[in-house]
Tab-separated table of C-alpha atoms and ligand atoms in Angstrom:
chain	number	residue	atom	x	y	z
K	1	UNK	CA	149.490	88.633	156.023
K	2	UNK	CA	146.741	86.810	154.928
K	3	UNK	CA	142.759	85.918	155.339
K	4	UNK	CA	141.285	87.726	157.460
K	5	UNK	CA	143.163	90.705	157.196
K	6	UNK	CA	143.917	89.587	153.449
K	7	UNK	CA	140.635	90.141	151.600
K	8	UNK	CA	140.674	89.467	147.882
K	9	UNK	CA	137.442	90.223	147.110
K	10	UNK	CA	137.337	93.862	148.416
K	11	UNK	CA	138.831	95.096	145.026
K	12	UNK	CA	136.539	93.346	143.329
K	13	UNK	CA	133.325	95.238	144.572
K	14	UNK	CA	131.902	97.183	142.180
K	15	UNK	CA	133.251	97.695	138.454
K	16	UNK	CA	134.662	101.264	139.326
K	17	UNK	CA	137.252	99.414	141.463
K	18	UNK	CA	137.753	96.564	138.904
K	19	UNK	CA	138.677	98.959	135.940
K	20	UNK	CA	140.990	100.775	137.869
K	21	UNK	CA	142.951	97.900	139.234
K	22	UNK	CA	142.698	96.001	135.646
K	23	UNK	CA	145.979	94.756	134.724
K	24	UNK	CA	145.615	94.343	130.746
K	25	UNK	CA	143.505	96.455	128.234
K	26	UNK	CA	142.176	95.191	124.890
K	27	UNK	CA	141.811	97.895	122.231
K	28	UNK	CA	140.642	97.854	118.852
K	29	UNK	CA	143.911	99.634	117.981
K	30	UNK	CA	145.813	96.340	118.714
K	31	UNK	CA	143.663	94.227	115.612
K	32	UNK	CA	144.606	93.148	112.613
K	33	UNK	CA	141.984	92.167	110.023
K	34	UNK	CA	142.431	89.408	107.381
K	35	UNK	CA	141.109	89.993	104.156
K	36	UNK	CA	140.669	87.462	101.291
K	37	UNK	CA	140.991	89.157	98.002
K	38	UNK	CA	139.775	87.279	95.054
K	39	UNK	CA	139.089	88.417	91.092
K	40	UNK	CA	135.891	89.756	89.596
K	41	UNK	CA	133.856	93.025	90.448
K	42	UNK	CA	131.157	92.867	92.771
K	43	UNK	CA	131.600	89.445	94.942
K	44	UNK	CA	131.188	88.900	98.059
K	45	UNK	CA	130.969	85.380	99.048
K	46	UNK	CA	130.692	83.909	102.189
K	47	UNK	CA	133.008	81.474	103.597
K	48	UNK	CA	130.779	78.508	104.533
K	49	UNK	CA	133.074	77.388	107.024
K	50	UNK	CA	133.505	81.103	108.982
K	51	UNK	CA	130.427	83.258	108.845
K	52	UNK	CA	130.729	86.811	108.537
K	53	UNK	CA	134.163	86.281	106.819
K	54	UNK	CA	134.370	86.780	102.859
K	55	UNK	CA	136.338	86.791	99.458
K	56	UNK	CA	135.788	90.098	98.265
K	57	UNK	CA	136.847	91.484	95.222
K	58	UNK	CA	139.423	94.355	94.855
K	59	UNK	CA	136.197	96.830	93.910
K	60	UNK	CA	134.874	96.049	97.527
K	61	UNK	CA	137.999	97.371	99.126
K	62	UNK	CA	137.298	101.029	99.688
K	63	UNK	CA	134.294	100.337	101.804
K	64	UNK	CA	136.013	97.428	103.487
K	65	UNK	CA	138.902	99.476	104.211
K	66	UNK	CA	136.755	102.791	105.817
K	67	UNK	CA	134.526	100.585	107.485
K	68	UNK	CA	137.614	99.585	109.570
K	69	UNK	CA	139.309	102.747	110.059
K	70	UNK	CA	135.559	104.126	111.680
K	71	UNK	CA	135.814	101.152	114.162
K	72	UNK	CA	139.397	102.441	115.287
K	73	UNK	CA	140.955	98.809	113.646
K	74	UNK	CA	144.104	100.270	111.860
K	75	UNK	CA	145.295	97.455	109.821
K	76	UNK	CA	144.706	94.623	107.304
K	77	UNK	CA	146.548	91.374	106.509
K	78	UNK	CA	145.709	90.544	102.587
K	79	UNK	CA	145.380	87.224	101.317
K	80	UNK	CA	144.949	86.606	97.709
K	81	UNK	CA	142.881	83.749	95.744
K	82	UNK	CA	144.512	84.172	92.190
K	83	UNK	CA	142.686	83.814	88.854
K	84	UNK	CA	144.618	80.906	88.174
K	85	UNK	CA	147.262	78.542	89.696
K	86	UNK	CA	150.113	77.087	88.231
K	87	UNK	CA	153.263	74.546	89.465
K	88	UNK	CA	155.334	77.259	90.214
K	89	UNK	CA	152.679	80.085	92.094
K	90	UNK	CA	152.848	82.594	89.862
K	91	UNK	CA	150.604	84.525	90.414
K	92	UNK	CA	151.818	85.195	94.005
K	93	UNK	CA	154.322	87.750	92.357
K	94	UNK	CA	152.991	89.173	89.489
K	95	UNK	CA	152.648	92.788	88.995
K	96	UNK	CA	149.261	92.822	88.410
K	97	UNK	CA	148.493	89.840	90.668
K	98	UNK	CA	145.612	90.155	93.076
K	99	UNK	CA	147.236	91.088	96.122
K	100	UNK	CA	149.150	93.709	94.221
K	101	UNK	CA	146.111	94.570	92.997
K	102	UNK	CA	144.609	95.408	96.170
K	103	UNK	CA	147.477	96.507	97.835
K	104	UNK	CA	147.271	99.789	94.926
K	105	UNK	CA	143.500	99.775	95.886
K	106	UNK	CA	143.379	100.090	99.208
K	107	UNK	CA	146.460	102.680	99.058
K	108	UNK	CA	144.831	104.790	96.526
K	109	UNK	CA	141.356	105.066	98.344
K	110	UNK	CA	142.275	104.571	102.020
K	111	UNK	CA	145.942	105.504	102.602
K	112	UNK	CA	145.319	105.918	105.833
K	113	UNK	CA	144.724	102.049	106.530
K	114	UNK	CA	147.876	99.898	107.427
K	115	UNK	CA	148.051	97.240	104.361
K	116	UNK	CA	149.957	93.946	105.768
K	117	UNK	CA	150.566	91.185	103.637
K	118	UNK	CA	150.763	87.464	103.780
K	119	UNK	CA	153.969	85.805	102.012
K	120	UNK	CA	153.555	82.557	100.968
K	121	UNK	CA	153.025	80.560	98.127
K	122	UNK	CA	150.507	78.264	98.906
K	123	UNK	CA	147.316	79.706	97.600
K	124	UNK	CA	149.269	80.196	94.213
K	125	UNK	CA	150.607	76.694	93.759
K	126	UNK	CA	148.578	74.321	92.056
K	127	UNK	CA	149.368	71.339	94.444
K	128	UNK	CA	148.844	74.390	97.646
K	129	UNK	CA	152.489	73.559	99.522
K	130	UNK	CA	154.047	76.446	100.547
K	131	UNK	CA	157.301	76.494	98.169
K	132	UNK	CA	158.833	74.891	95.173
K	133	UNK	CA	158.575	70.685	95.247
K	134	UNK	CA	161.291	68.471	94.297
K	135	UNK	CA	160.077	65.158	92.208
K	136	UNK	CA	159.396	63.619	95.458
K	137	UNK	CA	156.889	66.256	96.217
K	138	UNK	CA	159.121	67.800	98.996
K	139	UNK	CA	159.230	71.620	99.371
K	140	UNK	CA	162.702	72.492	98.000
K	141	UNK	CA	163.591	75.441	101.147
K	142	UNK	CA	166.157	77.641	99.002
K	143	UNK	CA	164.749	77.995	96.045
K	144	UNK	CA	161.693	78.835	98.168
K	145	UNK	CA	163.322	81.533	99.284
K	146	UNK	CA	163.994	83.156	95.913
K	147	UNK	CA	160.041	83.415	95.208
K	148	UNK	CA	159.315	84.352	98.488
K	149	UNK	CA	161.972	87.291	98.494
K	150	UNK	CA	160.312	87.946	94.853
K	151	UNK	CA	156.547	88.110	96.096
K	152	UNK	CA	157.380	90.289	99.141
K	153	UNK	CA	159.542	92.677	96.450
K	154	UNK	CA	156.199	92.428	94.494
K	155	UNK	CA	154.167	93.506	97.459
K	156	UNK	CA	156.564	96.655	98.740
K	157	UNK	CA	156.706	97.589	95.139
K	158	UNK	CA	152.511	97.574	95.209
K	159	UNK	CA	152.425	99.942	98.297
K	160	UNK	CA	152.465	97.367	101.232
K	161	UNK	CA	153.219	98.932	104.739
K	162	UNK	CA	154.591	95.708	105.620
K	163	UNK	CA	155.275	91.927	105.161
K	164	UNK	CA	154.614	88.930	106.535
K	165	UNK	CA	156.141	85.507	105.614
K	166	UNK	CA	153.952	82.295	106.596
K	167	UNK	CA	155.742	79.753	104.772
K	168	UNK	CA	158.657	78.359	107.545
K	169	UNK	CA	161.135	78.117	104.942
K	170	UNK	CA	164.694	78.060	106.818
K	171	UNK	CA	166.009	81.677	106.245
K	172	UNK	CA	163.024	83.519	104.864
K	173	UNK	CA	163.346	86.823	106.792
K	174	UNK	CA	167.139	87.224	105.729
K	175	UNK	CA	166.376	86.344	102.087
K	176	UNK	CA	163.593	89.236	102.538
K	177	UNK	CA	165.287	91.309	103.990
K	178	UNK	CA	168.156	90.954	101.749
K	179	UNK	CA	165.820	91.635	99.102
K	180	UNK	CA	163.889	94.525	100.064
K	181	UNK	CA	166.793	96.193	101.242
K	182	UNK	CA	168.397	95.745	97.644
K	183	UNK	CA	165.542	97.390	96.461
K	184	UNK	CA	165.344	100.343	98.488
K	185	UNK	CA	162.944	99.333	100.996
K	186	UNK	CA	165.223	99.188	103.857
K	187	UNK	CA	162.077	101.114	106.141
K	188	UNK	CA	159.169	98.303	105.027
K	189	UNK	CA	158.929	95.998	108.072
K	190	UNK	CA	159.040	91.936	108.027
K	191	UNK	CA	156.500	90.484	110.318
K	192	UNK	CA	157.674	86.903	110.779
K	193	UNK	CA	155.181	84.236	111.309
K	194	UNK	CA	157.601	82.780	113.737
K	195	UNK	CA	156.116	79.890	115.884
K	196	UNK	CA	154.005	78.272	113.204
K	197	UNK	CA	153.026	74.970	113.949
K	198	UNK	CA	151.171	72.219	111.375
K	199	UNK	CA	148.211	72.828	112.885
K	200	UNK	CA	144.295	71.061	112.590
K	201	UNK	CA	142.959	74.780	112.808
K	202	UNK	CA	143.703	76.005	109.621
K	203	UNK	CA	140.912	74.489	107.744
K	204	UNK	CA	138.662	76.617	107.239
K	205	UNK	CA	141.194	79.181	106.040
K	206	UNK	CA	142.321	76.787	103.667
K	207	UNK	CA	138.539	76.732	102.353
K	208	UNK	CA	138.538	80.396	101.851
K	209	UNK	CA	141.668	80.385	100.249
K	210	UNK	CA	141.589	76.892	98.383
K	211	UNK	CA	145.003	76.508	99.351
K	212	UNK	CA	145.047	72.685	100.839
K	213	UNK	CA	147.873	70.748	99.658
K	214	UNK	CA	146.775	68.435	97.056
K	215	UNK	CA	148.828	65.611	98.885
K	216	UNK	CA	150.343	65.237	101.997
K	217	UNK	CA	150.758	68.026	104.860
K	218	UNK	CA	152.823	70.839	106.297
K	219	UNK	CA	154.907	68.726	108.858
K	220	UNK	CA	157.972	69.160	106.978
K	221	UNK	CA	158.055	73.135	107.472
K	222	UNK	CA	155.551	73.749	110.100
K	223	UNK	CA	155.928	73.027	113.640
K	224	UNK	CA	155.143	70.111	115.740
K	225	UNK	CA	152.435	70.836	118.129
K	226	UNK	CA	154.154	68.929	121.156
K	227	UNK	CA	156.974	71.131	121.210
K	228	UNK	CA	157.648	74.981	122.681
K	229	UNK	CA	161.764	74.801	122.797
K	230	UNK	CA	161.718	74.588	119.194
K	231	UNK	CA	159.601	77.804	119.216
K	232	UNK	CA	162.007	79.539	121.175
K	233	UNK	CA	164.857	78.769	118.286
K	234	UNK	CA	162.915	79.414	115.343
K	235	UNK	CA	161.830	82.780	116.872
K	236	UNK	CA	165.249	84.029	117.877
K	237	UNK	CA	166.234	83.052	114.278
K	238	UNK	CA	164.096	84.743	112.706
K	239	UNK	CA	164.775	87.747	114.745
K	240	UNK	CA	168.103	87.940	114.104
K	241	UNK	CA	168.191	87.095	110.243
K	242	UNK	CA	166.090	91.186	110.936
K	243	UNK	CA	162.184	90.088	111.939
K	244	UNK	CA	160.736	93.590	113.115
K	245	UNK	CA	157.549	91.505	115.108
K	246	UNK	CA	157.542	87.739	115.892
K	247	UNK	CA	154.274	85.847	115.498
K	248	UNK	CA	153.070	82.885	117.607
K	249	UNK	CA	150.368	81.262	115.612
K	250	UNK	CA	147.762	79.790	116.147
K	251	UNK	CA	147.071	81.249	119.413
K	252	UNK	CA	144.498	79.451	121.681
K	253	UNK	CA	146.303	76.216	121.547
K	254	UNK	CA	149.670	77.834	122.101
K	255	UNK	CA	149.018	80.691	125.052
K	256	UNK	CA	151.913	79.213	126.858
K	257	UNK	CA	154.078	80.165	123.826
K	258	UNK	CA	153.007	83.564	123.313
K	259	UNK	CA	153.818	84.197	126.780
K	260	UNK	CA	157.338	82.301	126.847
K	261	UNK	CA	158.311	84.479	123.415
K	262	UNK	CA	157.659	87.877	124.823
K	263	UNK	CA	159.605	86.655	128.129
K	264	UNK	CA	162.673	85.333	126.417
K	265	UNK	CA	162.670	88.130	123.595
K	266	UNK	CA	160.594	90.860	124.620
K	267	UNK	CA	159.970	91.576	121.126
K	268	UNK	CA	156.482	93.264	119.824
K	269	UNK	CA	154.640	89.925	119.269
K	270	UNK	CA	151.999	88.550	117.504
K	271	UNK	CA	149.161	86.150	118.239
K	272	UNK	CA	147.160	84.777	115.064
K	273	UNK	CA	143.425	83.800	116.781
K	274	UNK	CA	143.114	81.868	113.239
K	275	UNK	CA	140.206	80.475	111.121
K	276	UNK	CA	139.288	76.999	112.837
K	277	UNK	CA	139.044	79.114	116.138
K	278	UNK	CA	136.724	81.313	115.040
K	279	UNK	CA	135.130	79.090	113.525
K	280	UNK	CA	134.566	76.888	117.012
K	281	UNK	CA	132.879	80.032	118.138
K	282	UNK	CA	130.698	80.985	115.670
K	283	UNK	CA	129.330	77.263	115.549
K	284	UNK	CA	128.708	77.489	119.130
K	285	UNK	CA	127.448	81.025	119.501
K	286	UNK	CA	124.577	80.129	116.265
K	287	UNK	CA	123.251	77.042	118.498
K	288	UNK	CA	123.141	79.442	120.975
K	289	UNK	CA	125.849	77.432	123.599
K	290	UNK	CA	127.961	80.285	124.332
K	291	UNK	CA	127.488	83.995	124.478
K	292	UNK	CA	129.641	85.275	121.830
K	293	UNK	CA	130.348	88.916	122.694
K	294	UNK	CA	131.446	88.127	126.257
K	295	UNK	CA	133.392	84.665	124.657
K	296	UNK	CA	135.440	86.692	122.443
K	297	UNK	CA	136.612	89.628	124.591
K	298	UNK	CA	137.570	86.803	127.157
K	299	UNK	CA	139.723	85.321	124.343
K	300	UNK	CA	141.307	88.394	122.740
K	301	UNK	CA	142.149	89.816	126.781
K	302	UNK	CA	143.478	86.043	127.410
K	303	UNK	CA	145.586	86.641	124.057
K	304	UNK	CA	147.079	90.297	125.487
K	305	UNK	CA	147.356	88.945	128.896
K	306	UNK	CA	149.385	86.074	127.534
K	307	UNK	CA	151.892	88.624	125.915
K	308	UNK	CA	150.751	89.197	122.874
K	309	UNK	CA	151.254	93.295	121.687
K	310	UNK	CA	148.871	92.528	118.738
K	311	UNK	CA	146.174	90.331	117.674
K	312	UNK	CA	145.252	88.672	113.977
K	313	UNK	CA	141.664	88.192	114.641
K	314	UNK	CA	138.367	87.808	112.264
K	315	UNK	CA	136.657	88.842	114.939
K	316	UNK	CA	138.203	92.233	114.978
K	317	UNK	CA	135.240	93.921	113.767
K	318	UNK	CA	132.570	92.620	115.909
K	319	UNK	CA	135.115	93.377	118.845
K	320	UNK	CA	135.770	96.697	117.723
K	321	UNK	CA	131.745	97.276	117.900
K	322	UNK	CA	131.778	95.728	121.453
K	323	UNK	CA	134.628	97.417	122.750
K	324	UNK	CA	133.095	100.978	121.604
K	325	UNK	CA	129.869	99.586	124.216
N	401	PBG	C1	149.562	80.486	104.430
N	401	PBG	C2	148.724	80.773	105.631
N	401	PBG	C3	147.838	79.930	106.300
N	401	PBG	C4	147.250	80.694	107.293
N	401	PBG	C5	147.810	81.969	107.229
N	401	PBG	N1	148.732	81.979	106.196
N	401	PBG	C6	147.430	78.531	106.046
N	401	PBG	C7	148.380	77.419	106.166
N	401	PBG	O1	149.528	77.573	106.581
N	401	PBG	O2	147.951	76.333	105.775
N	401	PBG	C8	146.189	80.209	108.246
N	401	PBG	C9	145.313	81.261	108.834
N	401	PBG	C10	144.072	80.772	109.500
N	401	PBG	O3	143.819	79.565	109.652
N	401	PBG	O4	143.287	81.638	109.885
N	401	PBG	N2	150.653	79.669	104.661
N	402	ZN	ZN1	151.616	78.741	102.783
């Protein structure tokens, strides 16, 4: 059957009908916010590069933390600006680091909020890569995976719900897992950033965080844009070495991987709508080129549609606001 019996539009006629034959739902209860966690008491600076988006310190938390909860977003990814860097990041696994820091924070004041965290080394080295360099300034992968395994001990041993390793080292989730399991925390889940790819939208993250390699890039651990098989291996990889939810990342650039990930694994899985994307939007929404609200509930649907359980977003509070009407 088709036109004229076959009318399209008939559903379409009022938004009644439309909600009811909607095929995919955004809710705030999908979001993840990213926090930058930095030292002192009372800060709150603006990144220049993503408006509305700031390093707070660890004394800002509580408020941070409740504010979400009221606008239904249940969890956090924490990223950490240390006091200082050194050669070998270590401040990434300190005790007392900043992340650890916050971690005890926002678990002592707001239990109820889901505390994620971000496992990499990057904003702790003091060249930025993600691991340990040989003398040609290469990231060495397995003795990577010793301080990674160490900073997400560091983390579960602060309170973290849960884990999340950014760094594309070879084997990261098993070392990890392998780890935490050693330590009793066979029940704190790995969140693998799966299908990351050495991407051009990452710099204003890498602002917030100061963590821009000194030299050179992230094309020997980070994926090439131009290729989606490759995402297919590194996710079933990481999923069997134990990953609990697989991360495509970023996510505007790489719909048609979200979608081919939950198809070939149908595994809960992450999109990451990261910093240079919101940043794209907020620099068109201030000149007044795009509508914002209606431009970022577009995206984040396009994200869920696209296969995507849950969504890394910086726009999850101004969503959360929008979605509530
Ligand atoms: C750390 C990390 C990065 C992001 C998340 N974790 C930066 C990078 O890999 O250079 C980027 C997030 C964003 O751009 O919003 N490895
Ligand atoms: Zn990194």
């Amino acid at each position: 059957m088709d036109f004229p019996t076959v009318r399209m539009r008939r559903l379409r006629r009022n938004e009644t009908i439309r909600s009811m034959v909607r095929e995919t739902t955004l809710d705030a209860a999908d979001l993840i916010y990213p926090l930058f966690v930095k030292w002192g008491t009372g800060v709150r600076d603006e990144v220049a590069s993503m408006p509305g988006v700031f390093n707070i310190s660890v004394d800002q938390l509580e408020a941070e933390g409740r504010e979400l909860l009221e606008l239904g977003i249940p969890a956090v990814i924490l990223f950490g600006l240390p006091e200082h860097k050194d050669e070998a990041g270590s401040g990434a696994f300190d005790p007392d680091g900043i992340v650890q820091q916050a971690i005890r924070e926002l678990k002592a004041k707001v239990p109820e909020l889901y505390v994620i965290t971000d496992v990499c080394m990057c904003e702790y080295t003091s060249h930025g890569h993600c691991g340990a360099l040989d003398e040609g300034g290469c990231v060495i992968n397995d003795v990577t995976l010793e301080m990674l395994a160490s900073v997400a001990v560091s983390h579960a041993e602060a309170g973290a719900d849960m884990v999340a390793p950014s760094d594309m080292m070879d084997g990261r989730v098993a070392a990890i897992r392998a780890a935490l399991d050693a330590e009793g925390f066979t029940d704190i889940p790995i969140m693998a950033y799966s299908a990351k790819y050495a991407s051009a939208y990452y710099g204003p993250f890498r602002d917030a965080a100061d963590s821009a390699p000194a030299f050179g890039d992230r094309k020997q651990y980070q994926m090439d844009a131009a290729n989606a098989e490759e995402a297919i291996r590194e996710t079933g990889l990481d999923i069997a070495e134990g990953a609990d939810i697989v991360m495509v990342k970023p996510a505007l650039a790489y719909m048609d991987i979200i979608r081919r990930v939950k198809d070939a694994f149908a595994m809960p899985t992450a999109a990451y709508n990261v910093s240079g994307e919101y940043a794209m939007v907020k620099a068109a929404a201030r000149n007044g080129w795009i509508d914002e609200q209606r431009v970022v509930l577009e995206t984040l649907t396009g994200f869920k549609r696209a296969g995507a359980d849950l969504i890394l977003t910086y726009h999850a509070k101004d969503a959360a606001r929008w979605l509530r009407g």
